[in-house]
Short mmCIF file of C-alpha atoms in Angstrom, two decimals:
data_model
loop_
_atom_site.label_atom_id
_atom_site.label_comp_id
_atom_site.label_asym_id
_atom_site.label_seq_id
_atom_site.Cartn_x
_atom_site.Cartn_y
_atom_site.Cartn_z
CA UNK W 1 -30.40 22.61 -5.69
CA UNK W 2 -33.46 24.44 -4.20
CA UNK W 3 -34.63 26.77 -6.94
CA UNK W 4 -38.27 28.24 -6.64
CA UNK W 5 -40.52 26.39 -9.21
CA UNK W 6 -42.19 29.81 -9.96
CA UNK W 7 -38.65 30.78 -11.76
CA UNK W 8 -39.31 28.08 -14.30
CA UNK W 9 -42.89 29.33 -15.13
CA UNK W 10 -41.46 32.68 -15.64
CA UNK W 11 -38.41 31.22 -17.59
CA UNK W 12 -41.09 29.25 -19.71
CA UNK W 13 -42.86 32.42 -20.72
CA UNK W 14 -39.92 34.44 -21.66
CA UNK W 15 -38.65 31.68 -23.93
CA UNK W 16 -42.12 31.11 -25.37
CA UNK W 17 -42.49 34.74 -26.52
CA UNK W 18 -38.80 35.57 -27.05
CA UNK W 19 -39.57 38.95 -25.34
CA UNK W 20 -39.31 39.96 -21.61
CA UNK W 21 -42.02 42.73 -21.95
CA UNK W 22 -44.68 40.26 -23.52
CA UNK W 23 -43.77 37.40 -21.08
CA UNK W 24 -44.58 39.82 -18.18
CA UNK W 25 -47.88 41.13 -19.59
CA UNK W 26 -48.85 37.36 -20.08
CA UNK W 27 -47.86 36.78 -16.17
CA UNK W 28 -49.34 39.91 -15.06
CA UNK W 29 -45.98 41.05 -14.00
CA UNK W 30 -43.66 43.60 -14.94
CA UNK W 31 -40.46 43.79 -16.97
CA UNK W 32 -37.86 44.52 -14.01
CA UNK W 33 -39.26 41.70 -12.01
CA UNK W 34 -38.98 39.33 -14.95
CA UNK W 35 -35.54 40.30 -15.54
CA UNK W 36 -34.45 39.96 -11.90
CA UNK W 37 -35.84 36.46 -11.76
CA UNK W 38 -34.17 35.52 -14.97
CA UNK W 39 -31.03 36.59 -13.39
CA UNK W 40 -31.43 35.01 -10.27
CA UNK W 41 -32.18 31.63 -12.42
CA UNK W 42 -29.12 32.07 -14.41
CA UNK W 43 -27.08 32.50 -11.22
CA UNK W 44 -28.43 29.32 -9.44
CA UNK W 45 -28.08 27.15 -12.65
CA UNK W 46 -24.40 28.77 -13.11
CA UNK W 47 -25.07 29.10 -16.96
CA UNK W 48 -26.44 31.79 -19.32
CA UNK W 49 -30.15 31.09 -20.80
CA UNK W 50 -30.56 33.86 -22.78
CA UNK W 51 -29.10 36.30 -25.28
CA UNK W 52 -30.28 39.75 -25.69
CA UNK W 53 -31.16 40.73 -29.13
CA UNK W 54 -32.81 43.92 -31.00
CA UNK W 55 -36.41 42.69 -30.81
CA UNK W 56 -36.27 40.53 -27.62
CA UNK W 57 -34.26 37.63 -26.34
CA UNK W 58 -33.05 34.20 -27.74
CA UNK W 59 -32.08 30.91 -26.05
CA UNK W 60 -28.74 29.92 -25.60
CA UNK W 61 -27.95 26.08 -26.12
CA UNK W 62 -28.21 25.62 -22.19
CA UNK W 63 -31.51 27.71 -22.61
CA UNK W 64 -32.92 25.57 -25.25
CA UNK W 65 -32.24 22.28 -23.14
CA UNK W 66 -33.98 23.70 -20.09
CA UNK W 67 -36.91 24.83 -22.30
CA UNK W 68 -37.53 21.66 -24.05
CA UNK W 69 -38.02 20.10 -20.31
CA UNK W 70 -39.91 23.16 -19.04
CA UNK W 71 -42.13 22.93 -21.95
CA UNK W 72 -43.30 19.41 -21.35
CA UNK W 73 -43.56 20.01 -17.71
CA UNK W 74 -45.87 23.04 -18.08
CA UNK W 75 -47.89 21.19 -20.62
CA UNK W 76 -48.50 18.06 -18.16
CA UNK W 77 -49.21 20.72 -15.22
CA UNK W 78 -51.87 22.42 -17.26
CA UNK W 79 -53.48 19.12 -18.58
CA UNK W 80 -53.59 17.81 -14.99
CA UNK W 81 -55.19 21.11 -13.70
CA UNK W 82 -57.63 20.74 -16.25
CA UNK W 83 -58.57 17.13 -15.42
CA UNK W 84 -58.65 18.13 -11.58
CA UNK W 85 -61.02 21.11 -12.20
CA UNK W 86 -63.13 18.97 -14.46
CA UNK W 87 -63.25 15.73 -12.22
CA UNK W 88 -66.94 16.25 -11.74
CA UNK W 89 -67.59 15.59 -15.38
CA UNK W 90 -66.80 12.32 -16.70
CA UNK W 91 -64.80 11.57 -20.01
CA UNK W 92 -62.83 15.10 -19.97
CA UNK W 93 -59.35 16.09 -20.59
CA UNK W 94 -56.79 16.31 -23.60
CA UNK W 95 -54.89 13.61 -25.20
CA UNK W 96 -51.80 14.33 -27.31
CA UNK W 97 -50.71 11.62 -29.55
CA UNK W 98 -48.27 11.00 -32.42
CA UNK W 99 -49.58 9.63 -35.90
CA UNK W 100 -48.11 8.68 -39.05
CA UNK W 101 -49.98 9.43 -42.28
CA UNK W 102 -50.75 5.93 -43.18
CA UNK W 103 -51.88 4.98 -39.59
CA UNK W 104 -54.09 7.84 -39.71
CA UNK W 105 -55.84 7.02 -43.03
CA UNK W 106 -55.75 3.18 -42.39
CA UNK W 107 -57.13 3.15 -38.86
CA UNK W 108 -57.22 6.33 -36.82
CA UNK W 109 -59.90 8.19 -39.05
CA UNK W 110 -62.35 5.43 -38.73
CA UNK W 111 -61.78 5.27 -35.06
CA UNK W 112 -62.05 8.78 -34.22
CA UNK W 113 -65.64 9.45 -35.22
CA UNK W 114 -66.87 6.79 -32.99
CA UNK W 115 -64.59 7.75 -30.04
CA UNK W 116 -65.61 11.52 -30.22
CA UNK W 117 -69.29 10.45 -30.27
CA UNK W 118 -69.04 8.52 -27.15
CA UNK W 119 -66.60 10.97 -25.44
CA UNK W 120 -67.41 14.46 -27.01
CA UNK W 121 -65.46 16.26 -24.00
CA UNK W 122 -61.97 14.75 -24.67
CA UNK W 123 -59.91 16.85 -26.54
CA UNK W 124 -57.68 15.14 -29.06
CA UNK W 125 -54.33 16.52 -30.47
CA UNK W 126 -52.62 14.85 -33.09
CA UNK W 127 -49.14 15.39 -34.07
CA UNK W 128 -48.35 14.18 -37.84
CA UNK W 129 -44.53 13.30 -38.18
CA UNK W 130 -42.59 10.49 -39.93
CA UNK W 131 -42.09 7.52 -37.71
CA UNK W 132 -38.68 8.16 -36.44
CA UNK W 133 -39.43 11.83 -35.27
CA UNK W 134 -42.94 10.47 -33.71
CA UNK W 135 -40.56 8.03 -31.36
CA UNK W 136 -38.34 10.85 -30.60
CA UNK W 137 -41.37 13.04 -29.41
CA UNK W 138 -42.61 9.90 -27.48
CA UNK W 139 -39.37 9.30 -25.80
CA UNK W 140 -39.13 13.07 -25.05
CA UNK W 141 -42.49 12.98 -23.13
CA UNK W 142 -44.20 15.56 -25.66
CA UNK W 143 -46.77 12.66 -26.65
CA UNK W 144 -49.22 10.35 -24.45
CA UNK W 145 -48.78 7.57 -26.81
CA UNK W 146 -48.36 7.00 -30.85
CA UNK W 147 -50.06 5.14 -33.60
CA UNK W 148 -47.26 4.22 -36.09
CA UNK W 149 -46.27 2.14 -39.03
CA UNK W 150 -43.63 -0.18 -38.88
CA UNK W 151 -40.46 -0.54 -39.22
CA UNK W 152 -39.17 1.11 -36.01
CA UNK W 153 -36.97 0.81 -33.05
CA UNK W 154 -38.53 1.63 -29.94
CA UNK W 155 -36.82 1.55 -26.45
CA UNK W 156 -37.03 -1.61 -24.16
CA UNK W 157 -39.48 0.30 -21.75
CA UNK W 158 -41.78 1.01 -24.36
CA UNK W 159 -45.03 -1.06 -25.12
CA UNK W 160 -45.60 -1.99 -28.87
CA UNK W 161 -48.83 -3.77 -29.67
CA UNK W 162 -50.00 -4.55 -33.29
CA UNK W 163 -53.36 -2.80 -34.29
CA UNK W 164 -53.55 -4.42 -37.77
CA UNK W 165 -51.39 -5.54 -40.77
CA UNK W 166 -51.68 -3.71 -44.30
CA UNK W 167 -50.42 -4.63 -47.66
CA UNK W 168 -48.40 -2.31 -50.04
CA UNK W 169 -48.49 -2.89 -53.71
CA UNK W 170 -46.65 -1.41 -56.96
CA UNK W 171 -48.74 1.02 -58.80
CA UNK W 172 -48.37 3.66 -61.54
CA UNK W 173 -50.39 5.87 -63.73
CA UNK W 174 -51.90 4.38 -66.87
CA UNK W 175 -48.89 5.02 -68.90
CA UNK W 176 -47.56 1.88 -67.26
CA UNK W 177 -50.43 -0.18 -68.18
CA UNK W 178 -48.24 -2.23 -70.69
CA UNK W 179 -46.20 -3.53 -67.49
CA UNK W 180 -49.62 -5.22 -65.90
CA UNK W 181 -49.74 -8.08 -68.29
CA UNK W 182 -47.40 -10.55 -66.41
CA UNK W 183 -45.45 -10.67 -63.21
CA UNK W 184 -42.48 -8.52 -63.21
CA UNK W 185 -38.84 -9.17 -62.11
CA UNK W 186 -37.71 -5.88 -60.08
CA UNK W 187 -35.10 -5.69 -62.71
CA UNK W 188 -37.54 -4.99 -65.19
CA UNK W 189 -38.96 -1.96 -63.73
CA UNK W 190 -35.56 -0.63 -62.28
CA UNK W 191 -35.49 1.88 -65.14
CA UNK W 192 -38.66 3.36 -64.35
CA UNK W 193 -39.12 6.63 -62.57
CA UNK W 194 -39.56 6.16 -58.83
CA UNK W 195 -41.71 7.97 -56.28
CA UNK W 196 -41.65 7.38 -52.82
CA UNK W 197 -41.14 8.67 -49.05
CA UNK W 198 -38.00 10.42 -48.89
CA UNK W 199 -34.83 10.06 -46.63
CA UNK W 200 -35.31 10.28 -43.05
CA UNK W 201 -38.63 8.12 -43.23
CA UNK W 202 -38.89 4.55 -42.20
CA UNK W 203 -40.66 3.51 -45.34
CA UNK W 204 -37.58 4.92 -47.36
CA UNK W 205 -35.02 2.70 -45.08
CA UNK W 206 -37.51 -0.36 -45.60
CA UNK W 207 -37.58 -0.22 -49.21
CA UNK W 208 -33.82 0.72 -49.60
CA UNK W 209 -32.75 -2.29 -47.98
CA UNK W 210 -35.47 -4.54 -49.70
CA UNK W 211 -33.98 -3.41 -52.93
CA UNK W 212 -30.32 -3.99 -51.77
CA UNK W 213 -31.51 -7.49 -50.67
CA UNK W 214 -32.29 -7.96 -54.11
CA UNK W 215 -28.95 -6.78 -55.33
CA UNK W 216 -30.54 -3.84 -56.92
CA UNK W 217 -29.61 -0.07 -56.14
CA UNK W 218 -32.34 2.19 -56.83
CA UNK W 219 -32.77 5.97 -56.20
CA UNK W 220 -36.05 7.88 -55.92
CA UNK W 221 -36.66 10.32 -58.80
CA UNK W 222 -39.41 12.23 -56.67
CA UNK W 223 -39.24 12.11 -52.83
CA UNK W 224 -42.32 13.29 -51.01
CA UNK W 225 -42.90 14.14 -47.16
CA UNK W 226 -46.17 12.13 -46.60
CA UNK W 227 -47.88 9.00 -48.06
CA UNK W 228 -50.85 11.30 -49.15
CA UNK W 229 -48.92 13.11 -51.51
CA UNK W 230 -47.72 9.90 -53.42
CA UNK W 231 -51.07 9.25 -55.18
CA UNK W 232 -51.55 12.43 -57.20
CA UNK W 233 -48.04 12.08 -58.63
CA UNK W 234 -48.49 8.53 -59.12
CA UNK W 235 -51.74 9.19 -60.87
CA UNK W 236 -50.35 11.98 -63.28
CA UNK W 237 -47.72 9.31 -64.33
CA UNK W 238 -44.74 10.83 -62.69
CA UNK W 239 -43.64 7.52 -61.79
CA UNK W 240 -44.33 4.07 -60.02
CA UNK W 241 -44.21 3.37 -56.05
CA UNK W 242 -45.35 1.25 -53.36
CA UNK W 243 -48.58 2.32 -51.63
CA UNK W 244 -50.98 0.88 -49.25
CA UNK W 245 -53.30 -1.40 -51.11
CA UNK W 246 -56.35 -0.04 -49.34
CA UNK W 247 -55.43 3.66 -50.24
CA UNK W 248 -54.87 2.82 -53.69
CA UNK W 249 -58.04 0.86 -54.19
CA UNK W 250 -60.32 3.72 -54.88
CA UNK W 251 -58.08 4.88 -57.80
CA UNK W 252 -57.58 1.39 -59.11
CA UNK W 253 -61.33 0.96 -59.43
CA UNK W 254 -61.56 4.14 -61.18
CA UNK W 255 -58.94 3.00 -63.77
CA UNK W 256 -56.69 6.26 -62.89
CA UNK W 257 -53.85 3.86 -61.09
CA UNK W 258 -52.76 0.46 -62.31
CA UNK W 259 -51.33 -2.31 -60.25
CA UNK W 260 -47.78 -3.80 -61.46
CA UNK W 261 -47.67 -7.35 -60.17
CA UNK W 262 -44.03 -8.40 -59.03
CA UNK W 263 -42.81 -11.96 -58.49
CA UNK W 264 -41.22 -11.32 -55.08
CA UNK W 265 -42.81 -10.99 -51.52
CA UNK W 266 -42.93 -7.27 -50.43
CA UNK W 267 -42.07 -6.49 -46.78
CA UNK W 268 -44.56 -6.89 -44.32
CA UNK W 269 -46.10 -3.75 -42.57
CA UNK W 270 -48.33 -3.09 -39.66
CA UNK W 271 -49.79 -0.30 -37.69
CA UNK W 272 -48.74 -0.34 -33.87
CA UNK W 273 -49.70 1.56 -30.69
CA UNK W 274 -46.58 2.44 -28.81
CA UNK W 275 -46.40 3.99 -25.02
CA UNK W 276 -44.08 4.51 -22.59
CA UNK W 277 -44.71 1.96 -19.72
CA UNK W 278 -42.76 3.91 -17.35
CA UNK W 279 -45.01 6.99 -17.65
CA UNK W 280 -48.39 7.11 -16.29
CA UNK W 281 -51.14 8.54 -18.47
CA UNK W 282 -53.95 11.16 -17.77
CA UNK W 283 -57.45 9.73 -17.37
CA UNK W 284 -58.31 11.05 -20.77
CA UNK W 285 -55.44 9.45 -22.44
CA UNK W 286 -55.98 5.96 -20.88
CA UNK W 287 -59.57 6.34 -21.86
CA UNK W 288 -58.45 6.80 -25.51
CA UNK W 289 -55.54 4.36 -25.37
CA UNK W 290 -57.94 1.54 -24.15
CA UNK W 291 -60.50 2.46 -26.80
CA UNK W 292 -57.92 1.98 -29.58
CA UNK W 293 -56.86 -1.27 -28.04
CA UNK W 294 -60.29 -2.56 -28.34
CA UNK W 295 -60.39 -1.84 -32.02
CA UNK W 296 -57.52 -3.78 -32.95
CA UNK W 297 -58.17 -6.05 -35.72
#
């Protein structure tokens, strides 16, 4: 099927703005021409891409599918154009990575400052999602690579390299101090209020399975979207929960949190850098990728 690629560019702008007039203005064109091109594209694809509404247009199911690919392609083309235009200046370009909250705090933040000092002209866009959502964005091509926490399942054509291991501990606010005197069996803390990352996160599934292996069925009393939100809730005695030891340490040292020792081994966890082996990286993305690998511990 021989379709003018300019049609896809116009389609991208119409879908982006949801309005033909605004798309025409952004393209330096006019409304009749944009409308004509969209009708031609629909005819050549033999499907309807847009539905007219009072204030513009909305995408049909086929339109959504096309836009999911057009958006990625357009972004890659812009990044390539930027690299070509700035080839005379070393260390330029844009990197788009996915990162979980835990990976950001335990590893990325300490590396980003040094990297930006060495490569100030490279721009970095960080997309913060759960591990599962990040893998989906990586598969779709929206990300150059990802820095995420285990557990996760990646396609066979993906490379997964461990950056570091980290330990999680069970903590609670000061009202749980009486539980710190001895190692606890999980059954002894079952009745406590539990705080944790919610359904849909890899951490939720990990600990859900962990409790089931110990023949316990524990439901969270408070679910949060990011690990950052857990610590304030735990500090304010709203429950107990598993958090990375490094993140809890400052509050433990200040006496705002207490550690609850348990008599069983907690699941092993690590931070890994994940990339699609079948898709090439831009020079900027490859530079940052290699820099992170050099900082593995």
